Short mmCIF file of C-alpha atoms in Angstrom, two decimals:
data_model
loop_
_atom_site.label_atom_id
_atom_site.label_comp_id
_atom_site.label_asym_id
_atom_site.label_seq_id
_atom_site.Cartn_x
_atom_site.Cartn_y
_atom_site.Cartn_z
CA UNK A 1 78.94 149.54 109.02
CA UNK A 2 76.22 147.14 110.09
CA UNK A 3 77.25 145.44 113.34
CA UNK A 4 76.22 141.99 112.05
CA UNK A 5 78.21 142.34 108.83
CA UNK A 6 81.30 143.62 110.65
CA UNK A 7 81.39 140.36 112.63
CA UNK A 8 80.84 138.14 109.59
CA UNK A 9 83.18 135.16 109.81
CA UNK A 10 84.72 133.53 106.70
CA UNK A 11 83.60 130.11 107.92
CA UNK A 12 79.98 131.27 107.64
CA UNK A 13 80.54 132.53 104.10
CA UNK A 14 82.26 129.23 103.24
CA UNK A 15 79.23 127.28 104.48
CA UNK A 16 76.86 129.56 102.56
CA UNK A 17 78.89 128.93 99.39
CA UNK A 18 78.94 125.15 99.91
CA UNK A 19 75.18 124.96 100.50
CA UNK A 20 74.52 127.22 97.50
CA UNK A 21 76.65 125.03 95.23
CA UNK A 22 75.37 121.67 96.46
CA UNK A 23 71.76 122.59 97.29
CA UNK A 24 71.98 120.41 100.38
CA UNK A 25 73.03 120.81 104.01
CA UNK A 26 74.24 117.21 104.14
CA UNK A 27 76.36 117.52 100.99
CA UNK A 28 77.79 120.85 102.14
CA UNK A 29 78.64 119.36 105.53
CA UNK A 30 80.36 116.44 103.82
CA UNK A 31 82.40 118.80 101.65
CA UNK A 32 83.47 120.90 104.65
CA UNK A 33 84.05 117.93 106.99
CA UNK A 34 81.51 119.11 109.56
CA UNK A 35 78.23 117.77 110.91
CA UNK A 36 74.92 118.60 109.26
CA UNK A 37 73.60 120.36 112.39
CA UNK A 38 76.71 122.57 112.42
CA UNK A 39 76.15 123.49 108.77
CA UNK A 40 72.51 124.32 109.51
CA UNK A 41 73.49 126.42 112.53
CA UNK A 42 76.04 128.37 110.48
CA UNK A 43 73.47 129.12 107.80
CA UNK A 44 71.15 130.50 110.47
CA UNK A 45 74.03 132.56 111.85
CA UNK A 46 74.90 134.16 108.52
CA UNK A 47 71.24 134.88 107.82
CA UNK A 48 70.95 136.55 111.22
CA UNK A 49 74.16 138.53 110.71
CA UNK A 50 72.99 139.80 107.30
CA UNK A 51 69.32 140.05 108.32
CA UNK A 52 68.43 138.22 105.10
CA UNK A 53 66.79 134.95 104.15
CA UNK A 54 69.34 133.25 101.89
CA UNK A 55 67.66 129.88 101.27
CA UNK A 56 64.21 128.44 100.81
CA UNK A 57 63.48 124.84 101.75
CA UNK A 58 62.32 122.61 98.91
CA UNK A 59 61.40 118.91 98.79
CA UNK A 60 64.88 118.00 97.49
CA UNK A 61 67.02 120.44 99.45
CA UNK A 62 67.65 124.16 99.69
CA UNK A 63 67.31 126.75 96.92
CA UNK A 64 68.76 130.25 96.92
CA UNK A 65 66.41 133.14 97.48
CA UNK A 66 66.76 136.24 95.32
CA UNK A 67 68.94 137.79 98.04
CA UNK A 68 71.08 134.66 98.28
CA UNK A 69 71.58 134.53 94.53
CA UNK A 70 72.68 138.19 94.57
CA UNK A 71 75.32 137.47 97.23
CA UNK A 72 76.67 134.27 95.60
CA UNK A 73 79.11 135.97 93.15
CA UNK A 74 80.60 137.98 96.01
CA UNK A 75 81.06 134.85 98.12
CA UNK A 76 82.82 133.16 95.21
CA UNK A 77 85.19 136.10 94.82
CA UNK A 78 85.96 135.88 98.54
CA UNK A 79 86.78 132.16 98.12
CA UNK A 80 89.01 132.87 95.12
CA UNK A 81 90.82 135.63 96.99
CA UNK A 82 91.41 133.46 100.04
CA UNK A 83 92.60 130.61 97.81
CA UNK A 84 95.06 132.95 96.07
CA UNK A 85 96.31 134.14 99.47
CA UNK A 86 96.86 130.56 100.68
CA UNK A 87 98.63 129.56 97.46
CA UNK A 88 100.93 132.59 97.60
CA UNK A 89 101.80 131.87 101.24
CA UNK A 90 102.37 128.16 100.59
CA UNK A 91 104.61 128.95 97.62
CA UNK A 92 106.94 130.99 99.84
CA UNK A 93 107.40 128.33 102.51
CA UNK A 94 111.02 127.15 102.48
CA UNK A 95 110.77 124.36 105.06
CA UNK A 96 111.05 120.68 104.17
CA UNK A 97 108.33 120.11 106.73
CA UNK A 98 104.61 120.56 107.13
CA UNK A 99 101.46 119.11 105.54
CA UNK A 100 101.05 117.99 101.94
CA UNK A 101 97.60 116.96 100.73
CA UNK A 102 97.42 114.33 97.97
CA UNK A 103 94.31 113.31 96.07
CA UNK A 104 94.02 110.15 94.00
CA UNK A 105 91.33 107.75 92.86
CA UNK A 106 90.17 105.25 95.46
CA UNK A 107 91.80 102.43 93.45
CA UNK A 108 95.20 104.15 93.13
CA UNK A 109 95.14 105.32 96.74
CA UNK A 110 94.40 101.78 97.92
CA UNK A 111 96.71 99.73 95.70
CA UNK A 112 99.65 101.97 94.82
CA UNK A 113 100.24 104.84 97.22
CA UNK A 114 100.62 103.28 100.71
CA UNK A 115 104.12 101.78 100.17
CA UNK A 116 105.30 104.96 98.43
CA UNK A 117 104.06 107.12 101.30
CA UNK A 118 105.52 104.76 103.90
CA UNK A 119 108.99 105.16 102.32
CA UNK A 120 108.53 108.90 102.15
CA UNK A 121 107.53 109.13 105.81
CA UNK A 122 110.60 107.12 106.81
CA UNK A 123 112.85 109.46 104.83
CA UNK A 124 111.06 112.74 105.64
CA UNK A 125 109.44 112.41 109.07
CA UNK A 126 108.65 116.14 109.29
CA UNK A 127 106.41 116.05 106.22
CA UNK A 128 102.80 115.25 107.15
CA UNK A 129 100.68 113.52 104.50
CA UNK A 130 96.93 113.93 104.02
CA UNK A 131 95.72 111.33 101.50
CA UNK A 132 92.28 111.95 99.97
CA UNK A 133 91.01 108.84 98.12
CA UNK A 134 88.18 110.05 95.92
CA UNK A 135 86.85 109.58 92.42
CA UNK A 136 85.51 113.13 92.57
CA UNK A 137 87.56 115.91 90.98
CA UNK A 138 89.46 117.83 93.65
CA UNK A 139 90.13 121.46 92.70
CA UNK A 140 93.84 122.27 92.92
CA UNK A 141 93.09 125.94 92.31
CA UNK A 142 91.12 126.11 95.59
CA UNK A 143 93.84 124.16 97.43
CA UNK A 144 91.56 121.17 98.01
CA UNK A 145 94.77 119.25 97.34
CA UNK A 146 98.43 120.11 96.75
CA UNK A 147 99.17 117.22 94.39
CA UNK A 148 96.77 115.10 92.33
CA UNK A 149 97.40 111.65 90.85
CA UNK A 150 95.11 111.50 87.84
CA UNK A 151 94.29 109.39 84.78
CA UNK A 152 94.04 112.46 82.54
CA UNK A 153 95.86 115.70 81.87
CA UNK A 154 94.49 118.71 83.70
CA UNK A 155 93.26 121.51 81.44
CA UNK A 156 92.96 124.09 84.22
CA UNK A 157 95.08 127.22 83.90
CA UNK A 158 97.99 127.54 86.36
CA UNK A 159 98.13 123.75 86.85
CA UNK A 160 101.42 122.01 86.08
CA UNK A 161 101.07 118.40 84.88
CA UNK A 162 103.57 115.61 84.31
CA UNK A 163 102.81 112.48 82.29
CA UNK A 164 104.49 109.60 84.11
CA UNK A 165 103.60 106.98 81.51
CA UNK A 166 100.74 104.57 80.89
CA UNK A 167 99.35 101.81 83.08
CA UNK A 168 98.86 98.56 81.11
CA UNK A 169 95.49 96.84 81.48
CA UNK A 170 94.57 93.17 81.32
CA UNK A 171 91.53 90.91 81.52
CA UNK A 172 91.28 88.89 84.74
CA UNK A 173 89.08 86.28 86.36
CA UNK A 174 89.18 84.71 89.79
CA UNK A 175 90.62 81.21 89.94
CA UNK A 176 87.34 80.09 91.52
CA UNK A 177 85.44 81.45 88.52
CA UNK A 178 87.81 79.74 86.06
CA UNK A 179 87.39 76.44 87.91
CA UNK A 180 83.63 76.79 87.51
CA UNK A 181 83.33 78.22 83.99
CA UNK A 182 86.67 77.57 82.28
CA UNK A 183 89.02 79.98 80.48
CA UNK A 184 87.96 81.68 77.23
CA UNK A 185 90.35 80.98 74.36
CA UNK A 186 88.82 83.40 71.84
CA UNK A 187 86.97 86.71 71.87
CA UNK A 188 83.72 84.92 70.96
CA UNK A 189 84.12 82.63 73.98
CA UNK A 190 84.88 85.69 76.13
CA UNK A 191 81.46 87.19 75.33
CA UNK A 192 79.78 83.96 76.41
CA UNK A 193 81.16 84.41 79.95
CA UNK A 194 79.90 86.47 82.87
CA UNK A 195 81.39 89.97 82.57
CA UNK A 196 81.93 92.67 85.19
CA UNK A 197 81.31 96.22 83.95
CA UNK A 198 80.44 99.74 84.98
CA UNK A 199 76.99 100.94 85.99
CA UNK A 200 76.44 104.54 84.88
CA UNK A 201 79.91 105.20 83.49
CA UNK A 202 80.29 104.39 79.80
CA UNK A 203 84.10 104.24 79.91
CA UNK A 204 84.32 100.49 79.21
CA UNK A 205 81.59 100.68 76.57
CA UNK A 206 83.35 103.54 74.77
CA UNK A 207 86.66 101.69 74.87
CA UNK A 208 85.12 98.56 73.38
CA UNK A 209 83.21 100.52 70.74
CA UNK A 210 86.44 102.29 69.75
CA UNK A 211 87.75 98.79 68.94
CA UNK A 212 84.76 98.11 66.70
CA UNK A 213 82.80 96.07 69.27
CA UNK A 214 79.17 97.21 69.61
CA UNK A 215 79.14 96.66 73.38
CA UNK A 216 75.95 97.18 75.38
CA UNK A 217 75.49 97.75 79.11
CA UNK A 218 73.37 94.58 79.32
CA UNK A 219 76.39 92.47 78.36
CA UNK A 220 77.74 92.95 81.88
CA UNK A 221 76.02 90.77 84.47
CA UNK A 222 77.55 92.61 87.44
CA UNK A 223 78.06 96.38 87.43
CA UNK A 224 79.53 99.09 89.65
CA UNK A 225 81.19 102.46 89.04
CA UNK A 226 83.39 102.26 92.14
CA UNK A 227 86.69 100.94 90.80
CA UNK A 228 88.00 99.48 94.03
CA UNK A 229 84.74 97.56 94.47
CA UNK A 230 84.86 96.59 90.79
CA UNK A 231 88.18 94.80 91.34
CA UNK A 232 86.85 93.03 94.44
CA UNK A 233 83.90 91.75 92.39
CA UNK A 234 86.36 90.25 89.90
CA UNK A 235 88.46 88.73 92.70
CA UNK A 236 85.34 87.24 94.30
CA UNK A 237 84.41 85.38 91.11
CA UNK A 238 81.54 87.45 89.71
CA UNK A 239 83.04 87.23 86.23
CA UNK A 240 85.78 88.44 83.92
CA UNK A 241 86.79 92.06 84.24
CA UNK A 242 89.46 94.61 83.48
CA UNK A 243 92.30 95.39 85.86
CA UNK A 244 95.63 97.13 86.03
CA UNK A 245 98.32 94.58 85.30
CA UNK A 246 100.51 95.92 88.11
CA UNK A 247 97.76 94.78 90.49
CA UNK A 248 96.31 91.76 88.67
CA UNK A 249 99.60 90.03 87.86
CA UNK A 250 100.60 90.19 91.53
CA UNK A 251 97.26 88.92 92.87
CA UNK A 252 97.26 85.15 93.61
CA UNK A 253 93.45 85.00 93.55
CA UNK A 254 93.11 85.85 89.86
CA UNK A 255 94.48 84.76 86.51
CA UNK A 256 94.94 86.83 83.38
CA UNK A 257 92.85 85.67 80.43
CA UNK A 258 93.25 86.39 76.71
CA UNK A 259 96.71 87.93 77.28
CA UNK A 260 97.21 88.60 73.56
CA UNK A 261 94.08 90.75 73.31
CA UNK A 262 95.18 94.38 72.71
CA UNK A 263 93.80 96.75 75.34
CA UNK A 264 94.22 100.50 75.78
CA UNK A 265 96.49 101.76 78.55
CA UNK A 266 95.54 104.21 81.29
CA UNK A 267 97.59 107.43 81.23
CA UNK A 268 99.03 108.40 84.61
CA UNK A 269 99.59 112.06 85.47
CA UNK A 270 100.76 114.13 88.41
CA UNK A 271 99.36 117.64 88.78
CA UNK A 272 100.01 120.57 91.11
CA UNK A 273 99.35 124.29 91.19
CA UNK A 274 102.03 126.49 89.62
CA UNK A 275 102.18 128.67 92.75
CA UNK A 276 103.28 125.85 95.05
CA UNK A 277 105.32 123.63 92.72
CA UNK A 278 108.67 124.95 93.99
CA UNK A 279 107.75 124.65 97.67
CA UNK A 280 110.41 122.22 99.01
CA UNK A 281 108.06 119.84 100.81
CA UNK A 282 105.62 119.67 97.88
CA UNK A 283 108.42 119.16 95.38
CA UNK A 284 109.85 116.41 97.61
CA UNK A 285 106.49 114.59 97.73
CA UNK A 286 106.04 115.09 93.97
CA UNK A 287 109.42 113.46 93.30
CA UNK A 288 108.64 110.59 95.67
CA UNK A 289 105.32 109.92 93.95
CA UNK A 290 106.89 110.10 90.50
CA UNK A 291 109.68 107.72 91.44
CA UNK A 292 107.36 105.28 93.21
CA UNK A 293 104.77 105.20 90.43
CA UNK A 294 107.36 104.93 87.65
CA UNK A 295 107.70 101.19 88.14
CA UNK A 296 104.01 100.68 87.37
CA UNK A 297 103.88 102.32 83.99
CA UNK A 298 104.92 101.39 80.50
CA UNK A 299 107.33 103.78 78.80
CA UNK A 300 107.98 105.71 82.00
CA UNK A 301 110.25 108.76 81.74
CA UNK A 302 113.50 108.45 83.64
CA UNK A 303 112.57 111.45 85.78
CA UNK A 304 109.31 112.51 87.34
CA UNK A 305 110.41 116.06 88.09
CA UNK A 306 108.61 119.22 87.04
#
C-alpha cells in the first residue's frame, strides 16, 4: 500500500468533499467550521498524500481536475458510510445525557426556541443543546442535525416527520408607520401603502397570486429574503408586512392591519432520522420542542410524540 494513502485522514477527505461540492475554499471552510487557510492546507496535504492534483484554480473558485472528479464518488461513499456508522451508534445510546443538535430557521430559532430550550435545560441539565439557526437545508441523513424544525414535510427516506399544526399569519405595521401613513381599511388601500416583501424568493408573490392577486416584485418598496431581518424592517416602520401572529400580536411596536383578510398558514413540522428517533435524549428534546411549539399553532395535536 502506498505510504501516503495508508496515512490518509478522514478529515482530509471531508475537506476534499466540501471543496468539491462548493467549489470554494471559503465556503468549504464555513461548512466545516474551520478557517480558510486550514482548508487550503488540508487540500495540499491530501494532494501530497495521493500524489495527485485534485483541483485547478479558476477565476471564481476551484474546479475538480479529472483525477479529482474520479475520486469524488469514492469520497461520497466514505461520507455516507461514516454517517451510517454515527447514526447507528447514536441510536444505541441509552443515556438521557449528551449533545442534541437542533436546526431551525433563523426566525424560529430567534423568536420561539430560546424559552423552550431554557425550560428543557432546567429540567434536563445533562443534555447539551447545539442550536443551528439557518435558512439553509441541514441534512439529517448526514447528521448535520439530530432534529429539524421546518415549515415543510421532509421527503427524504428514513426521515420521520411530525406535523405540529399551522402557524397563523397576519399583516402588521409599526405604530410609527401607522401614525405617519394611516391604517388601510380595504385591500385597495393596502396596495397604496409601502409594502415589505422578499428579494429573490417568490414565496409571497406565489401566495398572493394563488389568491388571484397579480402581485409583482416591484410592489414591495423594501425587500429582503432574511426573515428575521424582514420582521425588523416591519417593526422599524418601512411598511406593511407579513408576520407570524404569535410574534406580531405580542409585539408592542406593531399593530395588526386588515385582520379579516384571509391569509394562508405556515405548516410547522419536526423531523429526525429514523435511526436516532428512539434515543432517549433525542426523544426527550423532540417532546420538549413539540410541547413548547404546540401553543403557537392552530389546530395543534394534543401530543407531539413520534
